[in-house]
Each structure stands twice: as C-alpha cells, then as structure tokens.
Backbone as JSON, one array per atom type, in Angstrom:
{
  "sequence": "SLESAIKLAREFDPSFQLWLGVQSNDNNYKSLLESREFGLIRKYWTLEMDLSTATESNAEAPGVIREIDVKDERELRSFHSVHQDSFSKHFGFMPRTYEDWSNLVLRDTEELGLRVWLISIDGEDVGFLDCNDELRHEDCGYVAGLGVRLAHRGKGLGEALLRHGVKVYKEIGRKKLCLNVDAGNESGALRLYEKVGMKTISEWHQYENH",
  "N": [[132.81, 82.9, 89.51], [130.81, 83.25, 91.34], [132.11, 82.82, 93.83], [133.95, 84.92, 93.79], [132.13, 87.15, 93.78], [131.01, 86.94, 96.29], [133.23, 87.35, 97.77], [134.13, 89.9, 97.24], [131.71, 91.41, 98.22], [132.04, 90.51, 101.01], [134.38, 91.8, 101.65], [133.79, 94.45, 101.25], [131.73, 94.84, 103.2], [131.35, 93.2, 105.89], [128.66, 92.43, 106.84], [127.24, 92.49, 104.75], [124.29, 91.88, 102.74], [123.7, 89.68, 100.21], [122.13, 89.4, 97.4], [120.66, 86.98, 95.06], [118.98, 86.12, 92.08], [117.3, 83.18, 90.61], [116.17, 81.14, 88.07], [113.56, 79.08, 88.39], [113.69, 76.55, 87.37], [116.22, 75.79, 87.13], [118.19, 73.77, 88.46], [120.85, 73.22, 88.96], [122.01, 75.56, 89.43], [120.64, 76.54, 91.75], [121.46, 74.51, 93.58], [124.27, 74.99, 93.64], [124.32, 77.42, 94.82], [123.01, 76.99, 97.36], [124.97, 75.18, 98.36], [126.74, 77.12, 98.98], [125.79, 78.26, 101.25], [123.62, 80.02, 100.83], [120.19, 80.83, 101.05], [116.71, 80.18, 100.28], [114.62, 82.77, 100.02], [112.47, 84.23, 98.83], [109.84, 84.08, 96.41], [108.95, 84.62, 92.87], [106.82, 85.5, 90.26], [106.72, 85.96, 86.59], [104.52, 87.42, 84.7], [102.41, 87.64, 81.62], [100.83, 89.09, 78.86], [98.77, 88.67, 75.88], [98.75, 91.25, 73.84], [97.04, 91.43, 71.32], [94.75, 90.12, 71.68], [93.58, 91.37, 73.78], [90.95, 93.05, 75.42], [89.19, 96.09, 75.85], [87.98, 97.48, 78.83], [84.67, 98.66, 79.61], [84.09, 99.96, 81.82], [84.06, 102.78, 83.8], [86.75, 104.86, 84.63], [87.83, 104.97, 88.01], [89.31, 107.34, 88.83], [91.18, 110.1, 87.68], [93.56, 109.76, 85.21], [96.63, 110.59, 84.25], [99.45, 111.11, 82.07], [102.77, 111.89, 83.14], [105.4, 114.3, 83.11], [108.65, 113.55, 83.79], [110.65, 115.45, 84.32], [109.49, 117.59, 85.19], [109.65, 118.93, 88.4], [107.7, 119.27, 90.19], [105.84, 117.44, 89.54], [107.14, 115.07, 89.58], [107.93, 115.05, 92.26], [105.53, 114.35, 93.42], [104.98, 111.89, 92.25], [106.96, 110.43, 93.66], [106.17, 110.68, 96.34], [103.74, 109.04, 96.15], [104.61, 106.68, 95.23], [106.38, 105.83, 97.28], [104.73, 105.51, 99.45], [103.08, 103.54, 98.5], [104.45, 101.41, 98.19], [105.5, 100.87, 100.65], [104.87, 98.7, 102.62], [105.86, 96.61, 101.37], [107.74, 93.51, 100.58], [111.21, 93.7, 101.08], [111.33, 96.58, 100.63], [112.96, 99.61, 100.43], [113.36, 102.74, 101.76], [113.58, 105.76, 100.05], [115.26, 108.97, 99.75], [114.01, 111.88, 98.19], [115.94, 112.88, 96.51], [117.87, 110.81, 95.92], [116.1, 108.93, 94.85], [114.92, 110.25, 92.72], [116.93, 110.45, 90.88], [117.44, 107.9, 90.08], [114.96, 107.61, 88.64], [115.23, 109.44, 86.71], [117.47, 108.34, 85.35], [116.44, 105.98, 84.4], [114.63, 106.93, 82.82], [115.95, 108.02, 80.69], [117.78, 105.88, 79.86], [115.96, 103.69, 79.53], [113.57, 104.38, 78.55], [111.44, 105.15, 80.27], [108.22, 105.53, 81.27], [105.59, 107.39, 82.79], [102.53, 107.36, 84.62], [100.06, 108.93, 86.59], [97.41, 108.43, 88.86], [94.68, 110.19, 89.95], [92.3, 111.45, 92.63], [89.89, 113.61, 93.08], [91.64, 115.79, 92.8], [93.92, 114.76, 94.17], [96.74, 112.84, 94.1], [97.07, 109.49, 93.96], [97.89, 106.96, 93.05], [100.09, 105.1, 90.7], [101.45, 104.17, 87.65], [104.13, 102.7, 86.09], [106.13, 102.26, 83.11], [108.35, 100.54, 80.95], [110.98, 100.26, 78.28], [112.6, 97.92, 78.37], [112.03, 95.36, 77.38], [111.66, 95.63, 74.8], [112.84, 94.59, 72.67], [111.68, 92.02, 72.42], [109.48, 92.75, 71.58], [107.59, 93.7, 73.53], [105.99, 95.37, 75.93], [106.84, 96.59, 79.37], [105.89, 96.35, 82.59], [107.05, 98.17, 85.07], [106.46, 99.0, 87.6], [103.73, 99.32, 89.7], [101.29, 100.77, 91.62], [99.26, 101.76, 94.68], [98.14, 104.08, 96.86], [98.25, 103.37, 100.39], [95.83, 103.93, 101.83], [93.96, 104.05, 99.98], [93.37, 101.71, 98.77], [91.43, 98.99, 97.18], [89.72, 100.47, 95.71], [89.59, 99.95, 92.97], [91.52, 101.41, 91.63], [94.17, 100.23, 91.0], [93.5, 98.58, 88.97], [92.34, 100.05, 86.97], [94.68, 101.58, 86.31], [96.23, 99.63, 85.39], [94.77, 98.72, 83.16], [94.89, 100.88, 81.69], [97.51, 100.89, 80.69], [97.54, 98.8, 79.38], [96.08, 99.48, 77.19], [97.68, 101.64, 76.19], [100.09, 100.37, 75.33], [99.11, 98.5, 73.58], [97.94, 100.23, 71.59], [100.42, 101.35, 70.57], [101.4, 99.33, 69.17], [102.66, 97.13, 70.37], [103.14, 93.64, 70.86], [102.93, 92.22, 73.21], [102.45, 92.36, 76.85], [104.17, 92.62, 79.84], [105.1, 91.68, 83.47], [106.51, 91.44, 86.66], [105.68, 89.68, 89.7], [105.78, 89.4, 93.11], [105.24, 86.45, 94.82], [104.64, 86.26, 97.37], [103.02, 88.5, 97.8], [100.56, 90.31, 99.52], [98.71, 92.0, 98.85], [96.81, 91.39, 97.0], [97.57, 91.67, 94.29], [98.18, 89.64, 92.29], [95.65, 88.47, 91.7], [94.54, 90.57, 90.55], [96.1, 91.0, 88.21], [95.61, 88.58, 86.87], [92.93, 88.78, 86.4], [92.77, 90.88, 84.68], [93.79, 89.64, 82.45], [96.51, 88.47, 82.51], [98.77, 85.92, 82.23], [100.7, 83.47, 83.92], [104.09, 82.79, 83.17], [106.58, 82.04, 83.84], [108.75, 81.33, 86.69], [110.76, 82.6, 89.34], [113.4, 82.46, 91.69], [114.56, 83.9, 94.68], [117.46, 84.18, 96.4], [119.29, 84.46, 99.41], [122.5, 85.25, 101.13], [123.64, 83.77, 103.99]],
  "CA": [[132.2, 84.03, 89.47], [130.06, 83.35, 92.63], [133.06, 83.06, 94.92], [134.46, 86.31, 93.61], [131.09, 88.16, 94.25], [130.84, 86.83, 97.89], [134.44, 87.77, 98.49], [134.02, 91.32, 97.01], [130.78, 91.64, 99.25], [132.36, 90.63, 102.32], [135.48, 92.86, 101.94], [132.97, 95.6, 101.36], [130.97, 94.86, 104.33], [130.99, 91.54, 106.39], [127.27, 92.27, 107.15], [126.37, 92.7, 103.35], [123.45, 90.83, 102.21], [123.94, 89.3, 98.93], [120.63, 88.62, 96.83], [120.92, 86.46, 93.78], [117.99, 85.3, 91.5], [117.72, 82.0, 89.71], [114.99, 80.65, 87.35], [113.07, 78.05, 89.32], [113.92, 75.2, 86.89], [117.74, 75.78, 87.02], [118.4, 72.91, 89.71], [122.12, 73.13, 88.96], [122.53, 76.98, 89.9], [120.24, 76.4, 93.0], [122.41, 73.55, 94.3], [125.46, 75.78, 93.89], [124.07, 78.46, 95.94], [122.63, 76.26, 98.64], [126.22, 74.66, 98.85], [127.68, 78.2, 99.53], [125.14, 78.73, 102.33], [122.52, 80.78, 100.32], [118.85, 80.2, 101.38], [115.71, 80.7, 99.45], [113.71, 83.99, 100.81], [111.08, 84.82, 97.97], [109.44, 83.44, 95.02], [108.34, 85.64, 92.06], [106.24, 85.1, 89.03], [106.59, 86.63, 85.55], [103.19, 87.28, 84.0], [102.46, 88.01, 80.4], [99.57, 89.03, 78.22], [98.76, 88.95, 74.47], [97.87, 92.6, 73.58], [96.26, 91.27, 70.31], [93.5, 89.49, 71.99], [93.21, 92.25, 74.89], [89.7, 93.78, 75.13], [89.03, 97.37, 76.56], [86.93, 97.61, 79.72], [83.75, 99.65, 79.46], [83.84, 100.6, 83.1], [84.49, 104.31, 84.12], [87.89, 104.71, 85.65], [87.37, 105.65, 89.31], [90.06, 108.55, 88.89], [91.74, 110.79, 86.53], [94.69, 109.11, 84.82], [97.46, 111.33, 83.31], [101.08, 110.84, 81.95], [103.43, 113.1, 83.62], [106.78, 114.7, 82.49], [109.48, 113.35, 84.76], [111.48, 116.46, 84.27], [108.84, 118.67, 86.04], [109.96, 118.55, 89.51], [106.53, 119.26, 91.08], [105.01, 116.0, 89.18], [108.06, 114.12, 90.1], [107.91, 114.91, 93.73], [104.13, 113.69, 93.73], [105.32, 110.47, 92.08], [107.93, 109.95, 94.65], [105.19, 110.43, 97.53], [102.88, 107.97, 95.91], [105.44, 105.59, 95.13], [106.95, 105.46, 98.67], [103.49, 105.22, 100.29], [102.39, 102.56, 97.9], [105.43, 100.04, 98.46], [106.11, 100.99, 102.03], [104.75, 97.41, 103.22], [106.26, 95.35, 100.37], [109.02, 92.88, 101.11], [112.41, 94.29, 100.36], [111.19, 97.94, 100.26], [114.14, 100.37, 100.93], [112.66, 104.09, 101.58], [114.84, 106.58, 99.32], [115.12, 110.26, 99.84], [113.66, 112.22, 96.95], [117.14, 113.16, 95.62], [118.39, 109.45, 95.55], [115.15, 108.02, 94.05], [114.61, 110.8, 91.54], [118.26, 110.2, 90.09], [117.12, 106.58, 89.56], [114.03, 107.73, 87.64], [115.83, 110.21, 85.58], [118.47, 107.47, 84.62], [115.67, 104.93, 83.68], [113.85, 107.56, 81.63], [117.11, 108.1, 79.5], [118.25, 104.66, 79.34], [114.98, 102.5, 79.41], [112.37, 104.88, 78.01], [110.59, 104.84, 81.21], [106.92, 106.32, 80.92], [104.91, 107.3, 84.21], [101.2, 107.77, 84.84], [99.42, 108.88, 88.04], [95.83, 108.6, 88.92], [94.06, 111.01, 90.89], [90.88, 111.49, 92.94], [89.61, 115.04, 93.87], [92.99, 116.48, 92.71], [94.99, 114.18, 94.93], [97.5, 111.82, 93.39], [96.75, 108.2, 94.84], [98.35, 105.73, 92.37], [101.02, 105.17, 89.61], [101.88, 103.05, 86.81], [105.48, 103.06, 85.15], [106.49, 101.21, 82.43], [109.64, 100.91, 80.29], [111.32, 99.36, 77.16], [113.64, 97.04, 78.53], [111.86, 94.27, 76.6], [111.25, 95.94, 73.52], [113.49, 93.46, 71.65], [110.66, 91.09, 72.34], [108.12, 93.46, 71.07], [106.87, 93.72, 74.63], [106.04, 96.44, 76.91], [107.11, 95.97, 80.6], [105.37, 97.12, 83.67], [108.15, 98.18, 86.1], [105.8, 99.41, 88.86], [102.28, 99.65, 89.87], [101.2, 100.82, 93.1], [98.16, 102.6, 95.32], [98.48, 104.51, 98.3], [97.53, 102.47, 101.42], [94.52, 104.54, 102.22], [93.1, 104.2, 98.65], [93.17, 100.38, 97.99], [90.18, 98.32, 97.19], [88.57, 101.19, 94.81], [89.64, 99.71, 91.51], [92.54, 102.11, 90.96], [95.24, 99.55, 90.28], [93.03, 97.71, 87.83], [92.28, 101.25, 85.97], [95.88, 101.91, 85.79], [96.9, 98.44, 84.53], [94.06, 98.57, 81.85], [95.27, 102.0, 80.8], [98.9, 100.52, 80.27], [97.35, 97.68, 78.23], [95.51, 100.31, 76.08], [98.71, 102.39, 75.69], [100.91, 99.48, 74.59], [98.31, 97.92, 72.34], [97.78, 101.13, 70.54], [101.51, 101.59, 69.88], [101.69, 98.2, 68.33], [103.32, 96.04, 70.92], [102.61, 92.34, 70.87], [102.87, 91.52, 74.52], [102.84, 93.17, 77.98], [104.53, 91.65, 81.05], [105.61, 92.1, 84.57], [106.91, 90.46, 87.53], [105.06, 89.98, 90.93], [106.06, 88.66, 94.26], [104.43, 85.56, 94.93], [103.96, 86.35, 98.67], [102.42, 89.8, 97.88], [99.19, 90.09, 100.0], [97.85, 93.03, 98.39], [95.95, 91.02, 95.88], [98.16, 91.99, 92.81], [98.25, 88.44, 91.43], [94.5, 88.28, 91.43], [94.39, 91.73, 89.89], [96.77, 90.89, 87.01], [94.84, 87.5, 86.23], [91.55, 89.47, 85.92], [92.96, 91.71, 83.32], [94.25, 88.75, 81.42], [97.73, 88.14, 82.35], [99.25, 84.51, 82.74], [102.03, 83.21, 84.58], [104.81, 82.21, 82.14], [107.78, 81.54, 84.57], [108.85, 81.55, 88.14], [112.12, 82.53, 89.66], [113.58, 82.39, 93.19], [115.4, 85.04, 95.29], [118.37, 83.67, 97.37], [120.28, 85.36, 100.11], [123.45, 84.67, 101.69], [123.46, 83.8, 105.59]],
  "C": [[131.52, 84.34, 90.89], [131.09, 83.72, 93.81], [133.72, 84.62, 94.84], [133.4, 87.42, 94.12], [131.0, 87.98, 95.71], [132.23, 87.44, 98.39], [134.35, 89.44, 98.4], [133.03, 91.84, 98.22], [131.28, 91.54, 100.6], [133.55, 91.49, 102.6], [134.78, 94.21, 101.97], [132.51, 95.81, 102.6], [130.61, 93.49, 104.87], [129.63, 91.22, 106.65], [126.44, 92.37, 105.7], [125.64, 91.48, 103.06], [123.48, 90.72, 100.55], [122.7, 88.65, 98.24], [121.0, 88.28, 95.42], [119.66, 85.76, 93.34], [118.26, 84.34, 90.73], [116.39, 81.61, 89.15], [114.73, 79.41, 88.23], [113.29, 76.57, 88.77], [115.49, 74.95, 86.86], [118.26, 75.06, 88.49], [119.88, 73.07, 89.8], [122.79, 74.39, 89.93], [121.97, 76.94, 91.34], [120.92, 75.7, 93.96], [123.73, 74.38, 94.6], [125.23, 76.8, 94.85], [123.68, 77.92, 97.06], [123.93, 75.7, 99.15], [127.19, 75.88, 99.38], [126.61, 79.01, 100.59], [124.09, 79.78, 101.99], [121.33, 80.1, 100.54], [117.84, 80.99, 100.42], [114.78, 81.68, 100.35], [112.5, 84.27, 100.31], [111.01, 84.04, 96.74], [108.75, 84.42, 94.19], [107.85, 84.93, 90.73], [106.48, 85.95, 87.84], [105.3, 86.21, 84.92], [103.27, 88.18, 82.67], [101.17, 88.16, 79.78], [99.5, 89.28, 76.73], [98.0, 90.08, 74.26], [96.87, 92.22, 72.34], [94.91, 90.87, 70.57], [92.73, 90.42, 73.31], [91.83, 93.04, 74.38], [89.53, 95.04, 76.09], [87.9, 97.12, 77.39], [85.98, 98.75, 79.5], [83.33, 100.43, 80.84], [84.56, 101.99, 83.14], [85.64, 104.15, 85.06], [87.46, 105.55, 86.76], [88.26, 106.85, 89.58], [90.44, 109.11, 87.7], [93.18, 110.4, 86.2], [95.4, 110.27, 83.83], [98.89, 110.96, 83.24], [101.81, 112.05, 82.55], [104.86, 113.18, 82.95], [107.69, 114.57, 83.79], [110.29, 114.46, 85.21], [110.84, 117.75, 84.93], [108.83, 118.12, 87.36], [108.57, 118.48, 90.45], [105.84, 117.76, 90.78], [105.95, 114.89, 89.68], [107.99, 113.89, 91.57], [106.44, 114.13, 94.22], [104.28, 112.34, 93.37], [106.17, 109.92, 93.2], [107.07, 109.64, 96.0], [104.49, 109.38, 97.35], [103.59, 106.75, 95.87], [105.92, 105.01, 96.6], [105.97, 104.96, 99.47], [103.09, 103.87, 99.79], [103.15, 101.31, 98.27], [105.81, 100.0, 99.87], [105.91, 99.53, 102.93], [105.18, 96.32, 102.32], [107.51, 94.96, 101.01], [110.15, 93.57, 100.32], [112.33, 95.76, 100.33], [112.25, 98.68, 101.1], [113.61, 101.86, 100.74], [113.99, 104.86, 101.04], [114.44, 108.05, 99.53], [114.75, 110.72, 98.49], [114.82, 112.5, 95.97], [117.75, 111.73, 95.14], [117.34, 108.71, 94.51], [114.98, 108.91, 92.67], [115.86, 110.68, 90.52], [117.9, 108.87, 89.35], [115.98, 106.66, 88.39], [114.38, 108.36, 86.36], [116.73, 109.25, 84.56], [117.57, 106.49, 83.86], [114.85, 105.42, 82.55], [114.75, 107.79, 80.28], [117.46, 106.79, 79.06], [117.3, 103.56, 78.85], [113.73, 102.99, 78.75], [111.32, 105.03, 79.05], [109.41, 106.07, 81.02], [106.18, 106.34, 82.5], [103.5, 107.86, 83.96], [100.73, 107.81, 86.3], [97.91, 109.07, 87.84], [95.47, 109.36, 90.17], [92.56, 111.08, 91.12], [90.63, 112.9, 93.68], [90.67, 115.66, 93.79], [94.05, 115.81, 93.61], [95.45, 112.91, 94.17], [97.49, 110.62, 94.39], [97.28, 106.96, 94.21], [99.2, 105.95, 91.13], [101.17, 103.94, 89.01], [103.13, 103.5, 86.08], [105.82, 101.94, 84.49], [107.89, 101.52, 81.57], [109.9, 99.93, 79.06], [112.14, 98.43, 77.18], [113.52, 95.79, 77.8], [111.28, 94.5, 75.16], [111.92, 95.02, 72.38], [112.6, 92.32, 71.49], [109.32, 91.5, 71.92], [107.06, 93.36, 72.38], [107.14, 94.71, 75.52], [106.18, 95.76, 78.35], [106.69, 97.02, 81.61], [106.35, 97.17, 84.72], [107.64, 98.38, 87.53], [104.38, 99.71, 88.64], [101.87, 99.71, 91.27], [99.9, 101.89, 93.34], [98.5, 102.73, 96.61], [97.69, 103.68, 99.23], [96.19, 102.61, 101.66], [93.43, 104.48, 101.22], [92.94, 102.82, 97.95], [91.76, 99.93, 98.12], [89.21, 99.29, 96.32], [88.79, 101.01, 93.24], [90.62, 100.57, 90.82], [93.74, 101.42, 90.32], [94.82, 99.03, 89.09], [92.87, 98.92, 86.66], [93.54, 101.55, 85.55], [96.51, 100.89, 84.88], [96.14, 98.39, 83.11], [94.52, 99.77, 80.85], [96.58, 101.64, 80.18], [98.63, 99.58, 79.23], [96.8, 98.49, 77.0], [96.86, 101.09, 75.34], [99.6, 101.6, 74.71], [100.24, 98.65, 73.35], [98.13, 99.0, 71.21], [99.24, 101.47, 69.88], [102.19, 100.36, 69.26], [102.64, 97.03, 68.98], [102.54, 94.7, 71.06], [101.95, 91.99, 72.2], [102.96, 92.74, 75.63], [103.2, 92.4, 79.13], [105.04, 92.37, 82.27], [105.94, 91.1, 85.56], [106.12, 90.69, 88.98], [105.62, 88.92, 91.85], [104.87, 87.8, 94.87], [103.75, 85.64, 96.47], [103.43, 87.91, 98.91], [100.99, 89.61, 98.37], [98.29, 91.07, 99.54], [96.73, 92.66, 97.22], [96.33, 91.25, 94.45], [97.98, 90.86, 92.06], [96.72, 88.41, 90.79], [94.1, 89.42, 90.37], [94.85, 91.42, 88.38], [96.11, 89.75, 86.37], [93.52, 87.98, 85.69], [91.76, 90.22, 84.69], [93.36, 90.88, 82.26], [95.63, 88.33, 81.32], [97.87, 86.67, 82.82], [100.36, 84.47, 83.05], [102.92, 82.4, 83.45], [106.04, 81.56, 82.78], [107.72, 81.81, 86.08], [110.37, 81.58, 88.26], [112.21, 82.8, 91.14], [114.56, 83.33, 93.48], [116.08, 84.22, 96.38], [119.06, 84.77, 98.13], [121.26, 84.59, 100.88], [123.23, 84.89, 103.26], [124.54, 84.33, 106.09]]
}
C-alpha cells in the first residue's frame, strides 16, 4: 500500500510532498517509513477531558460568544477571515480562498455535524471555535479548531472559547471532549488545554517523504 501511494504521488507530481501520520508506539510502521526515506517532521498530542468532572469557570468571558449559521454568507466570511489570520503562523498552514475554504466548511457541516462559535470584542470577530461529531461513536465531542487573531492573543479569548465548548458538550450529554495539538505550537495552546483540564492520552508522529 505504501509503495502504491508513493508511486501514485510521484506520477502525479515528482515534487509532491507525501505526509503520513503514525502512532508514536508503532515502531514497525515507523521503521517501514524510514526505510522508504520518510523523515519525522512533527509530533502531535491527543488530549482528552472527562466532562462529568468538568467545572464551570465563574470568570466573565472577555468577549461575546455566539454560534453562527455557516449557511449565512456574511457570518461564514467573517469566520474565514478570523480562521486564516489565527492560523497564519502555524506549521503546515496553507492559505485558502474563501470559495475553496467555504466548500470544506459546508462539507464538514453536512458530513460531520460541524458547529462554529465566534467571539467578538466591540463588534469585531477576533476568535473562533469549531467542533464536530467525528468521535460521536466514542461519546466524545471533538474540537476541530480553536484560534484567536494574532493581534488579540493574551486576552483570555481562547480559554473562554474552549470553556464554552466544554459547557456545550457537557450539556448535550457527551462523556468526553478531545482535540489534537501540535507539540511544536509556540502559542501556548498546550498550557491552555491543560489549564482547562485536558490530559494527554496519546502521541502521533508526522512523516514526510524526502
């Protein structure tokens, strides 16, 4: 299967970068990738929290949080603007036009039950949280994305959004909430997740062909 994937990628574009993820304890698969000239480029952690023991914060949110209707173009364009700015410095970020990006959001809304919340300050949308049902079979909510505009970091907006997500999924009866985080993320995301009560449950590695 690996040889076929490499062959197809090279036929499509000789310079094509093939990224493959592997669970950190799967030494056989890692050895296979390394034998085919794949190298480790990034590490990620999966974090999870037990919603039955989650407590609500008494702190007042530093902004106004609202759930948006992604079929409302004005709201969706605002989400796009916040999303692109928030992730612009992240590893592997690929800017997308509104048209390409919105098609992905609408697809995930239809197929994965995506829900989106924006947080605003003085009427300006400055952060977002989006969650989906891809882990519903495990009675778990999944945080697909959490971001704050570069100019508005350090104000507690990310924490307010994440705590809101915890509240939402606890109220609808999910047992857990989980997300993935880039181990090399320098925005302080891991510290935030741990502060809210999430714990690392697994690690996986990103490999790339040379």
